[in-house]
Coordinates of C-alpha atoms and ligand atoms in Angstrom, one line a residue:
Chain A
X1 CA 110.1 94.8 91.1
X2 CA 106.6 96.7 91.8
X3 CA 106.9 99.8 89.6
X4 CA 104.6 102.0 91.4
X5 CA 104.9 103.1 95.3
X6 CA 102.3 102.7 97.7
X7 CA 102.2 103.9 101.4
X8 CA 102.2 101.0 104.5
X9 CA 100.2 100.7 107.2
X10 CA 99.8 97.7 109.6
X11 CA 96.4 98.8 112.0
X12 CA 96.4 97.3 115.3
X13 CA 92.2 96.5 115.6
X14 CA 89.7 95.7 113.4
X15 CA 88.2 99.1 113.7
X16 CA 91.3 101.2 113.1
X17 CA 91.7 98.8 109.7
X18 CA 88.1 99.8 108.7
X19 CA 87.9 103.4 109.4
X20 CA 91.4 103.5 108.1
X21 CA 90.1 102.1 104.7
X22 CA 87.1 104.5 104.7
X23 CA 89.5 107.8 105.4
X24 CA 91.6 106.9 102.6
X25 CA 89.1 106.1 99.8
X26 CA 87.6 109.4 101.1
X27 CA 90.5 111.1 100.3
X28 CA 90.2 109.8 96.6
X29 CA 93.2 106.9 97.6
X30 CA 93.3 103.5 96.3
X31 CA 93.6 101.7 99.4
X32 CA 93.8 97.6 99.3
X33 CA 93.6 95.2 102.3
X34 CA 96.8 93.3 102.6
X35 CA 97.1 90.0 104.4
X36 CA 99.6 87.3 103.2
X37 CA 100.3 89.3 99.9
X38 CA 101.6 87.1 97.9
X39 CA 98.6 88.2 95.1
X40 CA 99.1 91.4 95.7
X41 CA 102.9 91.0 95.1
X42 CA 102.7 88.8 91.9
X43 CA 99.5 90.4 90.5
X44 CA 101.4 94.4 91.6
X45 CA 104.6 93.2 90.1
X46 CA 103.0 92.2 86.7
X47 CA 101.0 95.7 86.2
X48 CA 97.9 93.4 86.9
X49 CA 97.2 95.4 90.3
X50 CA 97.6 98.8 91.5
X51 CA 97.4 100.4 94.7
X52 CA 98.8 103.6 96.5
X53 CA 97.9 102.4 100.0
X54 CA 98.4 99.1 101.7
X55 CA 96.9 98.1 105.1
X56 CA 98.7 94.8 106.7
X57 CA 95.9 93.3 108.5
X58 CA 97.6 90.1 109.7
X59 CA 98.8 91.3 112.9
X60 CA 95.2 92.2 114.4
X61 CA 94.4 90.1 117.3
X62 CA 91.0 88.9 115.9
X63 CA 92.2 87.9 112.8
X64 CA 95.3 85.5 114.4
X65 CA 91.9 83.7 116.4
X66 CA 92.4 79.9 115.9
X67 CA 90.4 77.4 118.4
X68 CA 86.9 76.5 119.9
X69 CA 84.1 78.4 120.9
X70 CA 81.3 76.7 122.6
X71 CA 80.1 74.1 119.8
X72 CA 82.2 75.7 117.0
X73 CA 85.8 75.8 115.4
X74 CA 87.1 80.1 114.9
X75 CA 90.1 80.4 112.3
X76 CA 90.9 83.8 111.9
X77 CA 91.2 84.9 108.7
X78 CA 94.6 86.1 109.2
X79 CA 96.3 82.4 109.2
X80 CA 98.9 81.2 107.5
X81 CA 97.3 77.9 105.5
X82 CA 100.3 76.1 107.2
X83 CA 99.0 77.3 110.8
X84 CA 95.1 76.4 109.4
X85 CA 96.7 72.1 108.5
X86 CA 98.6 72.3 111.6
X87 CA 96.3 72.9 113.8
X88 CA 94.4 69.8 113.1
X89 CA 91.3 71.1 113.9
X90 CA 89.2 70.5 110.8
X91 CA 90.8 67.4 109.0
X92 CA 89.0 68.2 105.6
X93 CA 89.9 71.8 105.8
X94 CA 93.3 70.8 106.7
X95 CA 93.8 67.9 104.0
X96 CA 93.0 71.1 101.3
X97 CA 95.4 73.8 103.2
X98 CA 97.8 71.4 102.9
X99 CA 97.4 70.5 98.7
X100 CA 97.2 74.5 98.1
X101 CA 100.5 75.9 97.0
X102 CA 103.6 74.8 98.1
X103 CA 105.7 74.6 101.8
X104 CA 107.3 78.0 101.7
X105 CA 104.2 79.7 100.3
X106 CA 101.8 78.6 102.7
X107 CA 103.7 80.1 105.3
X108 CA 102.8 83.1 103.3
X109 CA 99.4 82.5 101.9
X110 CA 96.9 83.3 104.6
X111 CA 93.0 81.5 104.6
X112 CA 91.6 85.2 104.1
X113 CA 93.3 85.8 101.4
X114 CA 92.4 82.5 100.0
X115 CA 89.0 82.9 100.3
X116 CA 89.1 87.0 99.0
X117 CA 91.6 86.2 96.4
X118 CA 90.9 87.2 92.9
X119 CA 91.6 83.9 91.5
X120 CA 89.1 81.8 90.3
X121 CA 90.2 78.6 92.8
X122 CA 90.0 80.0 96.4
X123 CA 90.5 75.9 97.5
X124 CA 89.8 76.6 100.6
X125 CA 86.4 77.7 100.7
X126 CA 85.1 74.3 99.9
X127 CA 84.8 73.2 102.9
X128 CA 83.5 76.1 104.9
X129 CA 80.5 75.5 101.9
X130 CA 80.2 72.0 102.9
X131 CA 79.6 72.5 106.2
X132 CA 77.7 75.8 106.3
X133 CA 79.8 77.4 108.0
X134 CA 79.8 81.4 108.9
X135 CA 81.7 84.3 108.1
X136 CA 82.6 87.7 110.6
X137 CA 82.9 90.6 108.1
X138 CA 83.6 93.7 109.5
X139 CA 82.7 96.9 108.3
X140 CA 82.1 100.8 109.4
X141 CA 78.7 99.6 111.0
X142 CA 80.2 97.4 113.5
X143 CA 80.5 93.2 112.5
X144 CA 78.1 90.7 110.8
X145 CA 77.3 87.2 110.7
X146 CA 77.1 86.1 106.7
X147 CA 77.2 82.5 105.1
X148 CA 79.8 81.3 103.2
X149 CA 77.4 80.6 100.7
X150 CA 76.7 84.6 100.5
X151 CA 80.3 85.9 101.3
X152 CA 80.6 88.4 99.0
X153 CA 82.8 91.8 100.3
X154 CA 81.7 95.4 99.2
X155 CA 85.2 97.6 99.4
X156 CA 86.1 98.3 102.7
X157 CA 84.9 95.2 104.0
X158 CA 87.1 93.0 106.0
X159 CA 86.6 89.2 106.6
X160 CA 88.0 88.7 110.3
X161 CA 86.9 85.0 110.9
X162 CA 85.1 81.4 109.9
X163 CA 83.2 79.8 112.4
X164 CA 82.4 76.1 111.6
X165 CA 80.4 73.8 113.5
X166 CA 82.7 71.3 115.6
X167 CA 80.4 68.5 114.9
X168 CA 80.4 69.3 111.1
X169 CA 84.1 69.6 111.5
X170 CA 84.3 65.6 111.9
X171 CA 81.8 64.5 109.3
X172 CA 83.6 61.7 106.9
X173 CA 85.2 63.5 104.1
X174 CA 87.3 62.8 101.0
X175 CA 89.2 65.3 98.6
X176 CA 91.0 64.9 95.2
X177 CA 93.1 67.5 93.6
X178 CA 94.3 66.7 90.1
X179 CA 96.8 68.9 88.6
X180 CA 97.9 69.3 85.4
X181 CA 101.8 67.9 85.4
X182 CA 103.5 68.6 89.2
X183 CA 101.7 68.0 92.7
X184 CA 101.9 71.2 93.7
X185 CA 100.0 73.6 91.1
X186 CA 96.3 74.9 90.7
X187 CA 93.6 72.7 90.0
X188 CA 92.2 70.9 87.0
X189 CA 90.0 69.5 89.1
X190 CA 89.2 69.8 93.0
X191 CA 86.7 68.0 94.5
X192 CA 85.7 67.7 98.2
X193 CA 82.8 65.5 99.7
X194 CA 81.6 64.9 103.1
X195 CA 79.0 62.9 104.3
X196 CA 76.6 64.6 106.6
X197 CA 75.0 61.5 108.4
X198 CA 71.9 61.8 105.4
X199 CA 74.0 61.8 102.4
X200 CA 76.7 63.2 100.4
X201 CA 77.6 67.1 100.0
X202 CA 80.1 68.3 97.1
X203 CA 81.9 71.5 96.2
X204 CA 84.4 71.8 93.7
X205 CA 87.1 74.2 92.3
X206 CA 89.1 74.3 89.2
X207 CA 85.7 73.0 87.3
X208 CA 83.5 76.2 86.5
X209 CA 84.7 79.6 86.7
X210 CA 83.9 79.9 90.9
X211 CA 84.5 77.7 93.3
X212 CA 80.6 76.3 94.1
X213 CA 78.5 73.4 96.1
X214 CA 75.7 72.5 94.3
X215 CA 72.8 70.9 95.5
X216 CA 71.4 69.8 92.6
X217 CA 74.4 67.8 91.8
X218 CA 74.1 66.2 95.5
X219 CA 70.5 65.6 95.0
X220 CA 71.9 63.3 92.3
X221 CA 74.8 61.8 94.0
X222 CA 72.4 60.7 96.9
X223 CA 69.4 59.2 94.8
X224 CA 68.4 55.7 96.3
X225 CA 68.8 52.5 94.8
X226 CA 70.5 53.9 91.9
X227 CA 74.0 52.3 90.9
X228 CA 77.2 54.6 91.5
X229 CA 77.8 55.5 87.6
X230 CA 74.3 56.2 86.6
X231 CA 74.3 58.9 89.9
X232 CA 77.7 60.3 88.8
X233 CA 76.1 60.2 85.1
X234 CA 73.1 62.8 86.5
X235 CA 74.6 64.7 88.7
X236 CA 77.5 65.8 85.6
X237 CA 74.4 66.7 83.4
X238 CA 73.8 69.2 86.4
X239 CA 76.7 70.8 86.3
X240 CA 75.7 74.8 87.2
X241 CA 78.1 76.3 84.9
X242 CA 80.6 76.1 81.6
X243 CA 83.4 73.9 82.4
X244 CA 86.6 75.4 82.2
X245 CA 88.7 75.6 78.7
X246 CA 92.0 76.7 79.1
X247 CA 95.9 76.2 78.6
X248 CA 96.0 74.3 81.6
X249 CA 93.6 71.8 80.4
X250 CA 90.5 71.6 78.1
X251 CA 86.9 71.6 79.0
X252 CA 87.0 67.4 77.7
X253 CA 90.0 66.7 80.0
X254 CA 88.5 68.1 83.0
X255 CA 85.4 66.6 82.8
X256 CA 87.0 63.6 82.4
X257 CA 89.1 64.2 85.7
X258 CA 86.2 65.3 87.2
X259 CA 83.7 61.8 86.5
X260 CA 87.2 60.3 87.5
X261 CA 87.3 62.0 90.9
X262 CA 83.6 61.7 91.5
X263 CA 83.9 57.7 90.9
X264 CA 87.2 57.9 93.4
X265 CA 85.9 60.0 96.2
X266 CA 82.0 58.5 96.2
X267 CA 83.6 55.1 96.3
X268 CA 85.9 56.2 99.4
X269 CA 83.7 57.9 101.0
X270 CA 80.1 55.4 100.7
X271 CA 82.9 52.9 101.9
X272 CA 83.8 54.6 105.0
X273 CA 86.1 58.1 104.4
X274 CA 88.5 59.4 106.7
Chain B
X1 CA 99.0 101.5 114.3
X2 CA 102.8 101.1 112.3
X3 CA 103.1 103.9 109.6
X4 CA 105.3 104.0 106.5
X5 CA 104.1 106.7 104.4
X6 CA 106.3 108.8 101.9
X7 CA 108.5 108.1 99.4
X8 CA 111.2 106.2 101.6
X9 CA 111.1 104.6 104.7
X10 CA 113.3 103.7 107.7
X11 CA 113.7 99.8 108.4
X12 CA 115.6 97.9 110.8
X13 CA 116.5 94.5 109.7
X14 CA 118.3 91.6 111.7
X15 CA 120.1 90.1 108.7
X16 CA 122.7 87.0 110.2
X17 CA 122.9 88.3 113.5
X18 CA 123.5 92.2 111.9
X19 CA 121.2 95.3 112.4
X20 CA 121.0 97.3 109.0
X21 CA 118.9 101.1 109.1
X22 CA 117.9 100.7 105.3
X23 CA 115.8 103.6 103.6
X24 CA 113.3 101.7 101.3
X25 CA 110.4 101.8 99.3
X26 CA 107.5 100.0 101.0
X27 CA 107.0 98.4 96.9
X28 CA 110.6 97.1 97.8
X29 CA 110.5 93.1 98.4
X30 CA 113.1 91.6 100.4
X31 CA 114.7 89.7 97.6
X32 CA 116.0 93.0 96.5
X33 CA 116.6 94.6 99.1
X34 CA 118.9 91.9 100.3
X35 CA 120.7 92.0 97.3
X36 CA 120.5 95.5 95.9
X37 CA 121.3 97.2 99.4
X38 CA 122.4 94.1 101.4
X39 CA 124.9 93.1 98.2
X40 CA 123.7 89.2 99.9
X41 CA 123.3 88.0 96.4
X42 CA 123.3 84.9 98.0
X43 CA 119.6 84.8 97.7
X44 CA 118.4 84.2 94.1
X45 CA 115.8 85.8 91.8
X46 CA 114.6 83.5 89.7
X47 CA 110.9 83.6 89.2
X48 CA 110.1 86.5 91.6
X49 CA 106.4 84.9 91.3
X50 CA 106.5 82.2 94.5
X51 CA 107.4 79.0 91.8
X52 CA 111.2 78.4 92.2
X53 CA 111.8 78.6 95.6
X54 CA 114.8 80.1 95.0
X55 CA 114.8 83.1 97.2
X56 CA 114.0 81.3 100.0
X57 CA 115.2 82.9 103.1
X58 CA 114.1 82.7 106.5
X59 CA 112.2 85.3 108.6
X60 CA 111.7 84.5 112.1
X61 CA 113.2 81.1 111.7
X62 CA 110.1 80.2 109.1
X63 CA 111.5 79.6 105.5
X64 CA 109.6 82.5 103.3
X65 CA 109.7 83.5 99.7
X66 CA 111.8 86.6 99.9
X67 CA 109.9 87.4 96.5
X68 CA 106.7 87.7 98.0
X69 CA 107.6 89.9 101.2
X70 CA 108.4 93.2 101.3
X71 CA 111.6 94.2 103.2
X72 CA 108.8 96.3 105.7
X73 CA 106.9 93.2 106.5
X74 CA 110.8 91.8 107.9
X75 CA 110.8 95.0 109.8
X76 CA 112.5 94.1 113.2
X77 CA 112.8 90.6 112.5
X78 CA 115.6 87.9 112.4
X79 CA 116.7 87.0 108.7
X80 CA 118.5 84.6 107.8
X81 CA 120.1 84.3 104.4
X82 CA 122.3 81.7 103.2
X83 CA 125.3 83.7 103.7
X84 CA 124.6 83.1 107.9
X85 CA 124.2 79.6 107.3
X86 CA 128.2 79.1 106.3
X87 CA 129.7 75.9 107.9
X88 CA 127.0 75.2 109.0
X89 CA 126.2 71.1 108.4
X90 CA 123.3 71.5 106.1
X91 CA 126.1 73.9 104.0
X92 CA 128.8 70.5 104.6
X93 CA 126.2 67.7 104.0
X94 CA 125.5 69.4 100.1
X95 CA 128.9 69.0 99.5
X96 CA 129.3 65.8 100.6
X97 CA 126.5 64.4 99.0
X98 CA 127.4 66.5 95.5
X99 CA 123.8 68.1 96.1
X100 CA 124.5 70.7 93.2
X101 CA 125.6 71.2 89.9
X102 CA 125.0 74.3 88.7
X103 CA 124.3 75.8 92.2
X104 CA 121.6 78.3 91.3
X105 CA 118.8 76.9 93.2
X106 CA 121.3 75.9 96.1
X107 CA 121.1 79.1 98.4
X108 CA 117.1 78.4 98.4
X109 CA 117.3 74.8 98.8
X110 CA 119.9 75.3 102.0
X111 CA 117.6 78.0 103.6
X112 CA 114.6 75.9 103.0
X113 CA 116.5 72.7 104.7
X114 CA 117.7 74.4 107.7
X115 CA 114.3 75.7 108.2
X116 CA 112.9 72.3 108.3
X117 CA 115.9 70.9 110.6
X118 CA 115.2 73.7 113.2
X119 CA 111.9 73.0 113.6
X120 CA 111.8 69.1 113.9
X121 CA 114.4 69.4 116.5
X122 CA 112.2 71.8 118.1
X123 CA 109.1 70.1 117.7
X124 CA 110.9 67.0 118.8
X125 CA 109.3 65.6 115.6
X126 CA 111.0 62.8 113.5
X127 CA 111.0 63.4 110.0
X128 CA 109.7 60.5 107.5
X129 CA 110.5 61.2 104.1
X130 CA 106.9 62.5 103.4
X131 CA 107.7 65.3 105.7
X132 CA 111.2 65.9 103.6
X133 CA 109.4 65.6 100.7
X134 CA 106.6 67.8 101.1
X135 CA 109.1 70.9 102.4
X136 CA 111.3 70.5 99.2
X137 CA 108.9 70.3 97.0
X138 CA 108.6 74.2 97.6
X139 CA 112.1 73.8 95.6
X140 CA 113.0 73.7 91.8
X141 CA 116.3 73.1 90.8
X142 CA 117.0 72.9 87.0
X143 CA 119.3 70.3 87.0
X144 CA 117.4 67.7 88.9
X145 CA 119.8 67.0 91.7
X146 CA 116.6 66.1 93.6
X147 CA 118.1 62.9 94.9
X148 CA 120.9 64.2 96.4
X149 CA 119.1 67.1 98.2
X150 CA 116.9 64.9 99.4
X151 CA 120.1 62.5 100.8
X152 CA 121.7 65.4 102.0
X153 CA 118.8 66.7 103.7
X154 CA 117.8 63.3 105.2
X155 CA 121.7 62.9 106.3
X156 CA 121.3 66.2 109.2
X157 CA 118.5 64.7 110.1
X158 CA 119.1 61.6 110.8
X159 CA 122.4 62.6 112.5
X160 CA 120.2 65.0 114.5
X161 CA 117.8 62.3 115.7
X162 CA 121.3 59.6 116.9
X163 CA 122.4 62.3 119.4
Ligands
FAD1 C1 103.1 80.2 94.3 C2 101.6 80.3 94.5 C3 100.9 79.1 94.4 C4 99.5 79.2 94.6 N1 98.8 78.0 94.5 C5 97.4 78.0 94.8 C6 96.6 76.8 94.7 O1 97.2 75.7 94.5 N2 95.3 76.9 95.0 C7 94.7 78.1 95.3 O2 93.5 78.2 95.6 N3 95.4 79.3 95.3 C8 96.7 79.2 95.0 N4 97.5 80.4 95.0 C9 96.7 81.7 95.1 C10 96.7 82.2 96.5 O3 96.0 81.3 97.4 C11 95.9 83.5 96.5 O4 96.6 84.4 95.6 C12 95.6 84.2 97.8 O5 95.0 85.4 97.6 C13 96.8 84.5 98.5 O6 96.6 84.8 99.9 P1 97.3 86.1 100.5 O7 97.0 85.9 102.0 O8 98.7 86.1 100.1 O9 96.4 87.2 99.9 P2 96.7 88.8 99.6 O10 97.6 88.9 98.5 O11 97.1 89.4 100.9 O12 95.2 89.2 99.3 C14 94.5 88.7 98.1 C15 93.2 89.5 98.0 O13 92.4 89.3 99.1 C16 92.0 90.5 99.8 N5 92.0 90.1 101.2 C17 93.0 89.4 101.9 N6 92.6 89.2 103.2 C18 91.4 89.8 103.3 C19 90.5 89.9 104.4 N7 90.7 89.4 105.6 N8 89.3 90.7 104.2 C20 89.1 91.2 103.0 N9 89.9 91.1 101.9 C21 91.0 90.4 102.1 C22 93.1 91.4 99.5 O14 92.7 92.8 99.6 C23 93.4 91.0 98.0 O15 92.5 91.6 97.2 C24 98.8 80.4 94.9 C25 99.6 81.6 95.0 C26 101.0 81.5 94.8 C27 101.8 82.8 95.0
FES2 S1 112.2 83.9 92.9 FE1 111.0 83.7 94.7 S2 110.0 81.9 94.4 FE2 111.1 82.1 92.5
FES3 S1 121.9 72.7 90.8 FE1 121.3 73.8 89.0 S2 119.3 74.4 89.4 FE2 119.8 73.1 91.1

């Protein structure tokens, strides 16, 4: 049971979602965006969260969007990670909807709340990183264009879309999850790599304490005439951050995992990928 | 723009072909709703955090966790709980194929299955056993009767696809 009571609202337009988020934290109210819920429900349920006023954004129009547009692929950011696979637009983004969660929950779990969640995985976002792709935030001055790689929301903020490039969209790609015991759990290690035509990109989750790409790490992976393990060796000593230590697996295990995956998926994907 | 503000609110729900006026709180999820108010204590709490599966109910013909939906997100909809689904032949193919033991999980695991039959007969889809796999993996059940769920499961199915 969620021990404190909140008031529901499910806005019809972007703008009514936004201005109803600005009244309420005017009026000294708490107010939280609320799209699949599931983290709001687990993390409300546990004392972890509280909120007095909750505004159900998945019904607005903009943010069910899912299709082309001119050269590029929309998903709304109010999709169901089942509807995102499904849809078969974007195999890579697809292949990671479909290893996040279970089934039943990803009829739940939608992409924004994947990408806004508060947990440190956010799967999804790897590959919007990988292929530059572009947010629509929306926010009392009307929308903005902002880069994955700088999607950060100040309160009141609402991520409506993703637009990815529909030639980016079909670059080779590969992606490993390892878990700790069961298929379906969070990472230990998630790794996704595409090749762009020039080389390899990389983004990971589960690794350091935010999903990232790094560059460095790819300016490693795609050094010339340098065998596979001595490129994997280089780009590990650039890791950008602490790897994580925690009951789900030590730091040693998941670097382990991660050389592991590296090895796998730069094997797969210098041989061909999907 | 929909409105639920105060202490209680007004919903209708569609449970098993029945329209219930309930007063709840919109911090009320649908697992207790259906059971506190419903008494359909059919559907089980186990983990109340999305892990089990079994709560599993289905909203709009889509199997959901009724642990991670409040009973105002099923506002007007069609629900389905496991107490609709009786005689029905995903209810006669677990008995026949002993897919239970201690029967906690089973309400979940029923829901679940008969959410997966209606839509690869509507999708005209056939389903492999990756497909069966990867919707009942959404499923625990304590006492590992994992082979026979999947048998039973695979058994309406394949019926399905000879007619
Ligand atoms: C059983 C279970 C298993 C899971 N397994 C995985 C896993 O394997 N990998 C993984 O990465 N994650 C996993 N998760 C975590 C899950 O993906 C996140 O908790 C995610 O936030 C849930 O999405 P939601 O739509 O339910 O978000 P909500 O609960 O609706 O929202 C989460 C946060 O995002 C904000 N938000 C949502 N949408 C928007 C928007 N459009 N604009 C601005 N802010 C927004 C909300 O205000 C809130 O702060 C799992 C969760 C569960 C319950
Ligand atoms: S009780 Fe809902 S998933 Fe376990
Ligand atoms: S039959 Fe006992 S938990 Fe499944």
């Amino acid at each position: 049971m969620i021990p404190f009571d909140f008031d529901y609202y499910r806005p019809d337009s972007v703008g009514q979602a936004v201005e109803l988020y600005a009244r309420l934290r005017a009026e000294g109210r708490n107010p939280i965006y609320f799209s699949g819920g599931t983290e709001i429900i687990t993390f409300g349920r546990l004392g972890q969260l509280v909120t007095d006023a909750v505004l159900d954004i998945k019904s607005i129009p903009e943010l069910g969007a899912l299709g082309r547009s001119g050269d590029h692929l929309v998903f709304g950011a109010g999709l169901t990670l089942n509807a995102v696979a499904e849809s078969g637009l974007f195999p890579l983004l697809g292949d990671v909807a479909r290893h996040t969660a279970d089934h039943t929950t990803r009829n739940k779990i939608t992409l924004g709340g994947n990408l806004c969640a508060s947990i440190p995985y956010r799967e999804t976002v790897l590959p919007f990183l990988l292929t530059d792709s572009y947010a629509v935030v929306a926010g009392r001055q009307g929308n903005a264009w902002v880069s994955m790689h700088e999607l950060r929301l100040a309160p009141g903020e609402l991520l409506v879309q993703i637009w990815t490039e529909q030639s980016a969209a079909r670059w080779p790609s590969v992606t490993i999850k390892k878990t700790k015991q069961d298929e379906v759990d969070y990472p230990l290690v998630r790794l996704a790599l595409v090749h762009d035509g020039r080389g390899v990109r990389a983004a990971f989750s589960g690794v350091c304490e935010a999903p990232f790409r790094s560059w460095d790490m790819e300016d490693a992976l795609n050094t010339p005439g340098v065998p596979l393990e001595t490129r994997i060796a280089e780009a590990l000593r650039r890791l950008p951050g602490q790897v994580i230590d925690d009951q789900l697996g030590s730091a040693d295990y998941r670097y382990y995992l991660l050389h592991h995956s590296l090895r796998e998926g730069m094997s797969a994907l210098e041989g061909g990928g999907r | 723009m929909k409105e639920f503000t105060g202490r209680r609110y007004g919903v209708r729900l569609h449970v098993n072909h029945e329209t219930h006026t309930l007063h709840v709180r919109a911090a009320d999820t649908l697992l207790h709703v259906l059971r506190d108010q419903l008494g359909l204590t059919g559907t089980k709490a186990g983990c109340e955090n999305g892990d089990c599966g079994s709560c599993t109910v289905l909203v709009n013909g889509t199997p959901l966790n009724a642990c991670l939906t409040l009973a105002v997100e099923a506002h007007e909809q069609p629900v389905t709980t496991v107490e609709g689904l009786r005689g029905s032949e995903i209810q006669k193919s677990f008995v026949e194929h002993w897919a239970f033991q201690c029967g906690f999980c089973t309400p979940g695991f029923i829901c679940n299955a008969q959410g997966l039959i209606d839509y690869v007969r509507a999708e005209h889809r056939h389903a492999d056993d990756e497909l069966i796999k990867e919707w009942l993996q959404s499923n625990l059940c304590r006492c590992t009767s994992y082979h026979e769920i999947h048998a039973a499961v695979k058994s309406v199915l394949d019926d399905g696809e000879e007619c």
